[in-house]
PDB file of C-alpha atoms in Angstrom:
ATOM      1  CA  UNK A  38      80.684  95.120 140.765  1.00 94.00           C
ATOM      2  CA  UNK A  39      82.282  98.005 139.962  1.00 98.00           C
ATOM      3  CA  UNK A  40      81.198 101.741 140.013  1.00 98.00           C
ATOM      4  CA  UNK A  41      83.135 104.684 137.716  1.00 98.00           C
ATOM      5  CA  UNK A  42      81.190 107.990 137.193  1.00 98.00           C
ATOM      6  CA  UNK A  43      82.538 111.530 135.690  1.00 98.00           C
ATOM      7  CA  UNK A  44      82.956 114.299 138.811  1.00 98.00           C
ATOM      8  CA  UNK A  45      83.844 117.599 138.574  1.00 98.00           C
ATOM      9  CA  UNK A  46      86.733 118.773 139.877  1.00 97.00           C
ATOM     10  CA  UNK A  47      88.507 122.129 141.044  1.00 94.00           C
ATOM     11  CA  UNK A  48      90.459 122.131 137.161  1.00 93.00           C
ATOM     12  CA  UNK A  49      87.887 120.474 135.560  1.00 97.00           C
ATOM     13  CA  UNK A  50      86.733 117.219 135.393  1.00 98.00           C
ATOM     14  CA  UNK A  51      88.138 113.395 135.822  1.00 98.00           C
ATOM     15  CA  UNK A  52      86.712 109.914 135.960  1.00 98.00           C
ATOM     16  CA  UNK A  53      86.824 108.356 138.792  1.00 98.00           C
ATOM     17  CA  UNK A  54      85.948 104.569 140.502  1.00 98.00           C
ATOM     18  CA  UNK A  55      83.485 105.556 142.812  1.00 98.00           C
ATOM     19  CA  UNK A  56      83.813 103.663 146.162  1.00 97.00           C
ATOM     20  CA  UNK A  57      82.484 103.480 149.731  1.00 94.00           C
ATOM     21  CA  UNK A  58      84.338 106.088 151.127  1.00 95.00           C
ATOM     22  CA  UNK A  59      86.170 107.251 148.279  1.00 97.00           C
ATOM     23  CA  UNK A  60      86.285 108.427 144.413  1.00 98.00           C
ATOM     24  CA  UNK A  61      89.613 107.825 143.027  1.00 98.00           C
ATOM     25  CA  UNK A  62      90.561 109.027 139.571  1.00 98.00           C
ATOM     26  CA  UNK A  63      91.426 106.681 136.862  1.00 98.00           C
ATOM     27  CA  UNK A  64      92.987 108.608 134.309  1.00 97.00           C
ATOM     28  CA  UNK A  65      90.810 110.537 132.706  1.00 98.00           C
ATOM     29  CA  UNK A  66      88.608 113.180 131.818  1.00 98.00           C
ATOM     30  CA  UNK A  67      85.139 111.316 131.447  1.00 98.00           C
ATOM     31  CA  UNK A  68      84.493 107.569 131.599  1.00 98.00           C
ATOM     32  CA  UNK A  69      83.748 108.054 127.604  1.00 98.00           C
ATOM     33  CA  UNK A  70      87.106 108.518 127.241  1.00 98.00           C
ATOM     34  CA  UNK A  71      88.202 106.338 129.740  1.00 98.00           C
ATOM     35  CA  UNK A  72      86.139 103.313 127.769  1.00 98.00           C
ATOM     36  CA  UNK A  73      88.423 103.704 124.266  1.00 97.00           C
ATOM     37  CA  UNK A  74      91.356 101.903 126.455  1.00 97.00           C
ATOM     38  CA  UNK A  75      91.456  98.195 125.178  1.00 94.00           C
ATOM     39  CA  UNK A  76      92.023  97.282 129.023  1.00 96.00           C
ATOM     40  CA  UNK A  77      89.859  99.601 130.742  1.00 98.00           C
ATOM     41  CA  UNK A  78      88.257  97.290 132.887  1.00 97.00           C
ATOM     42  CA  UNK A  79      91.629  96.170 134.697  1.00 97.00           C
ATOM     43  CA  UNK A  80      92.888  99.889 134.360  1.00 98.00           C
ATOM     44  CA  UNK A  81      89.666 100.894 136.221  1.00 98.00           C
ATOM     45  CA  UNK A  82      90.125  98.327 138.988  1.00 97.00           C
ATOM     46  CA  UNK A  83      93.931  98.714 139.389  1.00 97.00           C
ATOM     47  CA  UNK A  84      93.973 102.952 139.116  1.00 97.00           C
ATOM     48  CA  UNK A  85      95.046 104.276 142.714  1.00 96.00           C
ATOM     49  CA  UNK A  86      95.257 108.273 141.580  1.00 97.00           C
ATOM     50  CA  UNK A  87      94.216 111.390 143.418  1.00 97.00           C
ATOM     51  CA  UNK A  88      91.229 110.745 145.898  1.00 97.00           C
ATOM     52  CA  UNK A  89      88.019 112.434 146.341  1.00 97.00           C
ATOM     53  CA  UNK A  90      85.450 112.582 149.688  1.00 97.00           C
ATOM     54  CA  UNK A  91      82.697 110.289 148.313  1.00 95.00           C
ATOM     55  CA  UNK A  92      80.094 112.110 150.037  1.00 94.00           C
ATOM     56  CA  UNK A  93      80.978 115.579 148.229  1.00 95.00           C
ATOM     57  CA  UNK A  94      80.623 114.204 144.620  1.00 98.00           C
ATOM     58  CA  UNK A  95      79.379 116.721 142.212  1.00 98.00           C
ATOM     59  CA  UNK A  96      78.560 114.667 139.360  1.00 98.00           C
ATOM     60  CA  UNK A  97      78.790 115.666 135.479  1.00 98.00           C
ATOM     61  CA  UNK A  98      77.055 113.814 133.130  1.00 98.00           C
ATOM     62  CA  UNK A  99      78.275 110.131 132.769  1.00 98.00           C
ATOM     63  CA  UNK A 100      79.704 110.485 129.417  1.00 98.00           C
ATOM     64  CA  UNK A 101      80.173 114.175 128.379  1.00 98.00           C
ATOM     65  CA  UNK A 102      80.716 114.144 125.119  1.00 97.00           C
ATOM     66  CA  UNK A 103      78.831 110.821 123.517  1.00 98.00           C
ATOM     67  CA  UNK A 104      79.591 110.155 120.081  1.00 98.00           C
ATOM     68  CA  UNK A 105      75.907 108.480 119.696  1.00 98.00           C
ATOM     69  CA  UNK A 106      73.005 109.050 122.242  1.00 98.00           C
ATOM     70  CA  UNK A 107      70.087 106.374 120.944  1.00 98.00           C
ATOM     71  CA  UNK A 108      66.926 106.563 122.545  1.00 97.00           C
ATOM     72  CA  UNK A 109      64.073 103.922 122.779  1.00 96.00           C
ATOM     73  CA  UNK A 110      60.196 104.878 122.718  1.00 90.00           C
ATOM     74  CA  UNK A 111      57.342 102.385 123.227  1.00 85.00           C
ATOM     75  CA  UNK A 112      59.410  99.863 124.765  1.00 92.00           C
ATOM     76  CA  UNK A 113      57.145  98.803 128.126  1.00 88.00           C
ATOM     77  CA  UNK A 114      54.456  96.761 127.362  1.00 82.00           C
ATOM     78  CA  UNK A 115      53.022  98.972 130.180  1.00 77.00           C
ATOM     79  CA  UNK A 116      53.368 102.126 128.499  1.00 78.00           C
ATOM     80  CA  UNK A 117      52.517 100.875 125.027  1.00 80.00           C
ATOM     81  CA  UNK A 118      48.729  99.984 126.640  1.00 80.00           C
ATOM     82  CA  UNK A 119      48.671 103.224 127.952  1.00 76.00           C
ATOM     83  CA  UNK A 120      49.412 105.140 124.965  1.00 75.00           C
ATOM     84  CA  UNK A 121      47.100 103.152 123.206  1.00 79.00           C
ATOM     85  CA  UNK A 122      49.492 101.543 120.600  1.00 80.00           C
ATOM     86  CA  UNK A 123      50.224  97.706 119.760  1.00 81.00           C
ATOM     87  CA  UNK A 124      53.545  96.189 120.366  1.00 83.00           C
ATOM     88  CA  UNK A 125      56.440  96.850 117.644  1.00 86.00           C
ATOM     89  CA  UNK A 126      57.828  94.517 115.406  1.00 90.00           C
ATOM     90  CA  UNK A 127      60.982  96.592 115.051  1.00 95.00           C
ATOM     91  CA  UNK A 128      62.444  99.431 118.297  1.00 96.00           C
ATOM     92  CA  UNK A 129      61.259 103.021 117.799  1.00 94.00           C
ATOM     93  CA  UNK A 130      64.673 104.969 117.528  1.00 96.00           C
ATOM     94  CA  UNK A 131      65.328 108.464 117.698  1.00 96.00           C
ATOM     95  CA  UNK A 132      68.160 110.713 119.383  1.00 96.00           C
ATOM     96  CA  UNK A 133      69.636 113.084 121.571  1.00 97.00           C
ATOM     97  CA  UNK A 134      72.450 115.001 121.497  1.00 98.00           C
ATOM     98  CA  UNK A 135      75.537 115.795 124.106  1.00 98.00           C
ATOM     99  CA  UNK A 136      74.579 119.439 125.049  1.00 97.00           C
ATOM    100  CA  UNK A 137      70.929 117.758 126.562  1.00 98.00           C
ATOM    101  CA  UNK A 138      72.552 115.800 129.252  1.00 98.00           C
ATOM    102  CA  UNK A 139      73.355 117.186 132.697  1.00 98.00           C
ATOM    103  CA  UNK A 140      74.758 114.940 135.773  1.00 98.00           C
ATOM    104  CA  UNK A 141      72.831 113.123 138.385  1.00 98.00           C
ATOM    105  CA  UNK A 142      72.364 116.083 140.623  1.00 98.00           C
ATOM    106  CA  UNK A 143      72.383 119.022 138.066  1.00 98.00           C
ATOM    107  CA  UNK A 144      69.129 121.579 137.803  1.00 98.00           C
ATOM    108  CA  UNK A 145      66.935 120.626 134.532  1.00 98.00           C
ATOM    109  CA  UNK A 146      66.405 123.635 132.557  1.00 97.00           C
ATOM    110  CA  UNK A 147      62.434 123.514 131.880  1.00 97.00           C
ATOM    111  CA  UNK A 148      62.564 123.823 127.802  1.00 90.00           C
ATOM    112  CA  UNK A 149      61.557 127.495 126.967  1.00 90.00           C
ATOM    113  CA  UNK A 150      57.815 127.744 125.177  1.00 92.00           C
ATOM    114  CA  UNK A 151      56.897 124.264 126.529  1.00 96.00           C
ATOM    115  CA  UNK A 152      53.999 124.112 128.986  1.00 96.00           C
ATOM    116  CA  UNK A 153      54.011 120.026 129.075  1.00 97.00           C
ATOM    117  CA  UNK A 154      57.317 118.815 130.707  1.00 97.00           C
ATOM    118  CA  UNK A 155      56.975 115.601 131.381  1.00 98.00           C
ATOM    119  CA  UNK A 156      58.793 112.408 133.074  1.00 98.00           C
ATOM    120  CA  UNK A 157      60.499 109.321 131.282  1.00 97.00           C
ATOM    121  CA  UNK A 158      61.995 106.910 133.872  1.00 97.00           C
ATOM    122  CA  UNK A 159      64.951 104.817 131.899  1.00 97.00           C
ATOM    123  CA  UNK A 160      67.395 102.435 131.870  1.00 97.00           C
ATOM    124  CA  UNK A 161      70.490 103.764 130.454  1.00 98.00           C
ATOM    125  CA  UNK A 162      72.880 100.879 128.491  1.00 98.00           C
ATOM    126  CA  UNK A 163      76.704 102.152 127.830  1.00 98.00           C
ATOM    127  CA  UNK A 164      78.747 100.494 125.007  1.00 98.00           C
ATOM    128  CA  UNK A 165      82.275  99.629 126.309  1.00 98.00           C
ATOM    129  CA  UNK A 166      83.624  98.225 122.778  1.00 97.00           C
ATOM    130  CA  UNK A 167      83.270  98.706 118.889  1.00 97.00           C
ATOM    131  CA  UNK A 168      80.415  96.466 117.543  1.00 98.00           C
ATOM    132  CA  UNK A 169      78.602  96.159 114.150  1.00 98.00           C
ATOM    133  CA  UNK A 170      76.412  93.457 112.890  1.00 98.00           C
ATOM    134  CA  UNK A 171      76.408  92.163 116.503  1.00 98.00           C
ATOM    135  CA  UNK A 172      75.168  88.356 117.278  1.00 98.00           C
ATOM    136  CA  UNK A 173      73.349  88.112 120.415  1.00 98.00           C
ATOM    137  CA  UNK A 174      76.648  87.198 122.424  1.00 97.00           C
ATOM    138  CA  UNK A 175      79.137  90.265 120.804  1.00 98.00           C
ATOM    139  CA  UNK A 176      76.482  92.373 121.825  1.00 98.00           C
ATOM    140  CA  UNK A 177      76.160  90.900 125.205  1.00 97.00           C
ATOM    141  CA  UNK A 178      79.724  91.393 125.496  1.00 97.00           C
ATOM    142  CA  UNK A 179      79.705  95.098 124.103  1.00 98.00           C
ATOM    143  CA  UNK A 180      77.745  96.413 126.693  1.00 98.00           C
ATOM    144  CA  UNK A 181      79.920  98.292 129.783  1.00 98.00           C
ATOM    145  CA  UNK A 182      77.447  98.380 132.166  1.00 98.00           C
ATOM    146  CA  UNK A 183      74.572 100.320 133.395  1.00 98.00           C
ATOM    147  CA  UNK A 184      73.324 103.716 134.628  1.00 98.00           C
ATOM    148  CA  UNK A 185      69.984 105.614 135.022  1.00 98.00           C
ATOM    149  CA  UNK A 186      68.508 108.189 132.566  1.00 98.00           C
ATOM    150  CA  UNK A 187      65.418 110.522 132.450  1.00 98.00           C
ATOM    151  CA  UNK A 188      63.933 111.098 128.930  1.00 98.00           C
ATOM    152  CA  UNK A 189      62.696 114.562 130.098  1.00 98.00           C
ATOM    153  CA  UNK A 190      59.992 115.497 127.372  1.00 97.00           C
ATOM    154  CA  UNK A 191      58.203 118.466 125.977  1.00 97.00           C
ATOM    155  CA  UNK A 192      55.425 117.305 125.096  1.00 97.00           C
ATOM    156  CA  UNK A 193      54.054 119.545 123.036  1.00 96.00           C
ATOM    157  CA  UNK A 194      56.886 120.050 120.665  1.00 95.00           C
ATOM    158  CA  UNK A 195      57.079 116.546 120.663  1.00 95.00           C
ATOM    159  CA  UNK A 196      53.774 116.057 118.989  1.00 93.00           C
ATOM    160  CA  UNK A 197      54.082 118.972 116.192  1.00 94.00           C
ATOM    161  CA  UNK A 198      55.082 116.379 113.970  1.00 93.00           C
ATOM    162  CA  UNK A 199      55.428 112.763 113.734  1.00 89.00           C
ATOM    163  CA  UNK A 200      59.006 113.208 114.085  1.00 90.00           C
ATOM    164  CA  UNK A 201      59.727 113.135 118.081  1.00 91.00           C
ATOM    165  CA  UNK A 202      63.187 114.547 118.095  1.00 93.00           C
ATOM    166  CA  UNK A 203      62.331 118.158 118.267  1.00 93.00           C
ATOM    167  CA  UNK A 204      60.676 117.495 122.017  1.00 94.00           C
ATOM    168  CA  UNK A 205      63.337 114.955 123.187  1.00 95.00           C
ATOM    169  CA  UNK A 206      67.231 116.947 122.915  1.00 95.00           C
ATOM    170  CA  UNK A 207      66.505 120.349 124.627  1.00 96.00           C
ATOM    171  CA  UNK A 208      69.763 121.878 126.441  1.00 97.00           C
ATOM    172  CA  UNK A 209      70.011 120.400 129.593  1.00 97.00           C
ATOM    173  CA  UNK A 210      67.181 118.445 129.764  1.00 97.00           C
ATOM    174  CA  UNK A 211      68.249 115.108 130.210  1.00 98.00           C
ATOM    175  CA  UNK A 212      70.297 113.842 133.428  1.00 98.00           C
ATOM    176  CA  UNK A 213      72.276 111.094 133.336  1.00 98.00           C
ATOM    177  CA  UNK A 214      74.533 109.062 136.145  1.00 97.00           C
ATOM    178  CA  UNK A 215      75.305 108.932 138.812  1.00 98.00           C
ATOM    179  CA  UNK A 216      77.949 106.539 137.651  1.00 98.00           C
ATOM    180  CA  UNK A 217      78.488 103.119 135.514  1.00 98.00           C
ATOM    181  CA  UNK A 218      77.464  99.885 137.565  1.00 98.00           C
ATOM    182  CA  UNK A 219      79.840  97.353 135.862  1.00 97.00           C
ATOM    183  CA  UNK A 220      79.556  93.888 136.619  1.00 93.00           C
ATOM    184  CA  UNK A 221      76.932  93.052 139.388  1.00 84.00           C
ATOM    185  CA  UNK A 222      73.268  91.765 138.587  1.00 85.00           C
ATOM    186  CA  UNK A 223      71.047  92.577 136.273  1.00 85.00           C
ATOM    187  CA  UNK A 224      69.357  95.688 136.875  1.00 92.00           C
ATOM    188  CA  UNK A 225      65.448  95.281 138.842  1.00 91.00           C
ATOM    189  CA  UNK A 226      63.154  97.748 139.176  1.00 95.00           C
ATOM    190  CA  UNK A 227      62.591 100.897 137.652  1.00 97.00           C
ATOM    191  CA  UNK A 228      60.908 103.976 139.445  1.00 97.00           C
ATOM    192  CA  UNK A 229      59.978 107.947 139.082  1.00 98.00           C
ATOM    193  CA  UNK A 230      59.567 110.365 142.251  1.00 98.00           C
ATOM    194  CA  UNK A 231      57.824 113.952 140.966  1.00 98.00           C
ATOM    195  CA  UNK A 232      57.422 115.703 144.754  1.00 98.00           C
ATOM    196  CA  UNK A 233      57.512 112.581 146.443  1.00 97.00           C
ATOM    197  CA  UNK A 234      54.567 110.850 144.639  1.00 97.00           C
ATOM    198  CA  UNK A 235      55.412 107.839 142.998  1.00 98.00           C
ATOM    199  CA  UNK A 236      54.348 108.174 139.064  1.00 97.00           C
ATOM    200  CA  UNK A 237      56.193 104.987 137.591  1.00 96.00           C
ATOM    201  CA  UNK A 238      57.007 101.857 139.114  1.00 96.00           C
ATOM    202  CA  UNK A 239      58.006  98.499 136.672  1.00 94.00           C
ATOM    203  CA  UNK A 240      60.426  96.279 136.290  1.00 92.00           C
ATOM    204  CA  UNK A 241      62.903  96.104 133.446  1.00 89.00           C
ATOM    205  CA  UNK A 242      61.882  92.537 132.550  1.00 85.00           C
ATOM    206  CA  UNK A 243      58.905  94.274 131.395  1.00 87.00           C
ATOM    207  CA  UNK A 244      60.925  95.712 127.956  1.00 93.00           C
ATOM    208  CA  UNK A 245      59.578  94.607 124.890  1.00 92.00           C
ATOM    209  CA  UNK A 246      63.804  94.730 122.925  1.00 95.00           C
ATOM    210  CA  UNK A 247      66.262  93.871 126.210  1.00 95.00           C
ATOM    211  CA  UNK A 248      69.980  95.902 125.706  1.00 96.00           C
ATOM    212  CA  UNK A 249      71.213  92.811 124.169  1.00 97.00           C
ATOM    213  CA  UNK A 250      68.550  93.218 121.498  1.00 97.00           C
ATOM    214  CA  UNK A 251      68.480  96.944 120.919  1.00 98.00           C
ATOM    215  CA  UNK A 252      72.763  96.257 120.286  1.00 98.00           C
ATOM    216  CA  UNK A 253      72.247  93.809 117.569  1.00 98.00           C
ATOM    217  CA  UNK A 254      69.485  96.104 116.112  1.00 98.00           C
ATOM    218  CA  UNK A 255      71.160  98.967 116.013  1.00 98.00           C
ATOM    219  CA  UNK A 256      74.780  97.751 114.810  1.00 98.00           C
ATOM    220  CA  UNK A 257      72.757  96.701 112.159  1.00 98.00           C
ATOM    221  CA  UNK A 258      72.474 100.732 111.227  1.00 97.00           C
ATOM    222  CA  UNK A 259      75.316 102.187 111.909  1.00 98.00           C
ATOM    223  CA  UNK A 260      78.934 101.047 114.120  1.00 98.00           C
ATOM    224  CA  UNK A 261      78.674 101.748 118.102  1.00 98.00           C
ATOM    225  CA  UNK A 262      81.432 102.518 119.635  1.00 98.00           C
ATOM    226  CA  UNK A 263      83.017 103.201 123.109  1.00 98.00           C
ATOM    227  CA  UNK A 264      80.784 105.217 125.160  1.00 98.00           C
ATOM    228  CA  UNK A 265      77.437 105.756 123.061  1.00 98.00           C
ATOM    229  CA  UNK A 266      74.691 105.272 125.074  1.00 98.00           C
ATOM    230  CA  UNK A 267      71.097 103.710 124.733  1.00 98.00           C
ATOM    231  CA  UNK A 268      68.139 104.989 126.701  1.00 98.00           C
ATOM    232  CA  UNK A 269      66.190 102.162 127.041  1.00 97.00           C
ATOM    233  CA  UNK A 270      62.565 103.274 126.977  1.00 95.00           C
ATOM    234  CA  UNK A 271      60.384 104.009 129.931  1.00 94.00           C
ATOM    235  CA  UNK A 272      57.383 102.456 131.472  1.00 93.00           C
ATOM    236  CA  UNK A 273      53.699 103.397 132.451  1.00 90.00           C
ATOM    237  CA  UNK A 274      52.842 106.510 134.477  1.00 93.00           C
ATOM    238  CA  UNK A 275      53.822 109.133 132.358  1.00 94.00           C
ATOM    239  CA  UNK A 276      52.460 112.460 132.590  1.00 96.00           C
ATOM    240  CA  UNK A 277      50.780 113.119 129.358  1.00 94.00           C
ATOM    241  CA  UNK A 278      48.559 110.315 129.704  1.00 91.00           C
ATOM    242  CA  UNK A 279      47.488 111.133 132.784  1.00 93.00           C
ATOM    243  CA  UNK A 280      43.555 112.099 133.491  1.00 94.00           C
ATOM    244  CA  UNK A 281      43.891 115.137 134.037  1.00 96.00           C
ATOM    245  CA  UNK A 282      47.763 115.230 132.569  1.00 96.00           C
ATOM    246  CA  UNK A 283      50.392 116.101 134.851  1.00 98.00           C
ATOM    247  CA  UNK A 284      53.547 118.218 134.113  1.00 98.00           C
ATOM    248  CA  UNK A 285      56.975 119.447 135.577  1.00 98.00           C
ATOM    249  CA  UNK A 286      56.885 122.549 136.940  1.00 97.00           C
ATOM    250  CA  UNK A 287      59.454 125.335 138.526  1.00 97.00           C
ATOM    251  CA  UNK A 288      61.032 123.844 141.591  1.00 98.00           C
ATOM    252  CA  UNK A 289      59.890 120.622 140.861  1.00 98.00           C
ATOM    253  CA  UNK A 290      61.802 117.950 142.384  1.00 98.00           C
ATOM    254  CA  UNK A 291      62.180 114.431 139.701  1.00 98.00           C
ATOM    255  CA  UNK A 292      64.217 111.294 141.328  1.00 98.00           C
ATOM    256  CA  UNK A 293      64.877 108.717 138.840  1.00 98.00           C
ATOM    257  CA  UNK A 294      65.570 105.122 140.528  1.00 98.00           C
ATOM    258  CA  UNK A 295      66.955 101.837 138.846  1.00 97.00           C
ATOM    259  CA  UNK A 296      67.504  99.316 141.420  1.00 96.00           C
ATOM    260  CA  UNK A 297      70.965  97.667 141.697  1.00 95.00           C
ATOM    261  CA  UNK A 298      72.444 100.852 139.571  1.00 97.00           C
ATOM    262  CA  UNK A 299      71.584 104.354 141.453  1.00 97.00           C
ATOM    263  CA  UNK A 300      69.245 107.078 141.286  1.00 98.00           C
ATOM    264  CA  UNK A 301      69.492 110.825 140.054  1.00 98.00           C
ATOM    265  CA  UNK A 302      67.830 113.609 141.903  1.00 98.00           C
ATOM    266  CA  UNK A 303      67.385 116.567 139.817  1.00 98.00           C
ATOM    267  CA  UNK A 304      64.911 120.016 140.582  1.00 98.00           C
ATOM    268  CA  UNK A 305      63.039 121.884 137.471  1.00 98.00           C
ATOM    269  CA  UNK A 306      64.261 125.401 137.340  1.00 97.00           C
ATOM    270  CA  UNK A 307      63.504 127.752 134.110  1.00 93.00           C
ATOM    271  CA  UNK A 308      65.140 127.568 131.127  1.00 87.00           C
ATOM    272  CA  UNK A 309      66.472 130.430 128.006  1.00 76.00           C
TER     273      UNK A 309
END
């Protein structure tokens, strides 16, 4: 298993393989850009640059400048029952855009005029190589690896029209990281802190379309390429169908958990 993750950095930022005591830069700005190279999985493992304390990270988003950010709704069987909906025959796509990501650690701007933040524990799948009308096994082979996402929603934009977009891309909304996990098993259980209480809990076996799926679905639409990423969907326990509802507040604190990949740990604070 290997670990890579973006950092910032005293001139900016660099991609780095994150290990036990170190972070040592690869070669690049961002592990997007690091993931065009044809060989970046033996560049990645061979790189020996400049070195960074591992345990004074300050992690930017994963991929800073995605060409593609697809995301996944009503893809728990969990969370389907508890929005009340039947299983799809086809994935529920819609997207986000580069400006709504911030890193692992980052302050989530609450979106301005919203009074129903709420919570979206995901998986988050990175393409490491061009793919379009992907078999099972090209898209298998496609993906990079691994890291964790929250699908940080405002609700109530969200629902002004049947189109979800509007409540899913505000700036800085979305954190992403703390690094890549490539190689290694298959990721295990899924889980969302909001002040300690635990509001989701499942495991990823529970998706209705697995990465391998959503890849040959979606290079059906349109080429993926290096460093797009797919938020997977997100289980039960969400806020909004909560009795009473529950939403994110000022100076709330969200951790987002996948086991075998990482966790981010991000606090609410107002957004403009």
């Amino acid at each position: 298993m290997m670990k890579l993750a973006t950092i910032r950095t005293t001139t900016g930022t660099a991609a780095v393989r994150v290990e036990a005591d170190a972070a040592i830069e690869i070669g690049a700005l961002d592990v997007g850009e690091f993931l065009h190279r044809p060989n970046w999985k033996t560049d990645a493992a061979r790189a020996d640059g400049p070195r960074h304390d591992a345990a004074n990270l300050d992690y930017a988003p994963l991929i800073l400048n995605p060409e593609k950010i697809f995301c996944v709704g009503l893809n728990y069987r969990s969370h389907i029952l508890e929005m009340g909906r039947e299983p799809p025959e086809h994935p529920t796509l819609f997207a986000k855009f580069a400006r709504s990501l911030v890193g692992a650690n980052d302050p989530i701007e609450l979106p301005a005029g919203s009074t129903e933040v709420d919570w979206e524990a995901e998986l988050g799948v990175v393409v490491g190589s061009e793919v379009r009308h992907a078999s099972p096994e090209r898209a298998a082979a496609a993906i990079a690896g691994y890291t964790v996402v929250n699908d940080v929603t405002a609700r109530d934009f969200q629902y002004r029209t049947l189109q979800w977009l509007q409540g899913k891309t505000f700036e800085r909304s979305t954190p992403v990281g703390p690094w890549l996990v490539v190689g290694g098993e298959a990721p295990g259980e899924i889980s969302c802190e909001v002040d300690g209480d635990v509001v989701q809990k499942a495991d990823t076996a529970d998706l209705v379309f697995d990465p391998v799926a959503l890849i040959v679905y979606i290079s059906q639409l349109i080429t993926l390429a290096p460093g797009d990423l797919i938020a997977t969907g997100t289980p039960g326990g969400v806020g909004h169908a909560r009795k009473p509802p529950r939403f994110l507040t000022e100076h709330t604190e969200l951790v987002t958990r996948v086991e075998g990949v990482g966790e981010c740990r991000n606090t609410m604070v107002k957004g403009s």
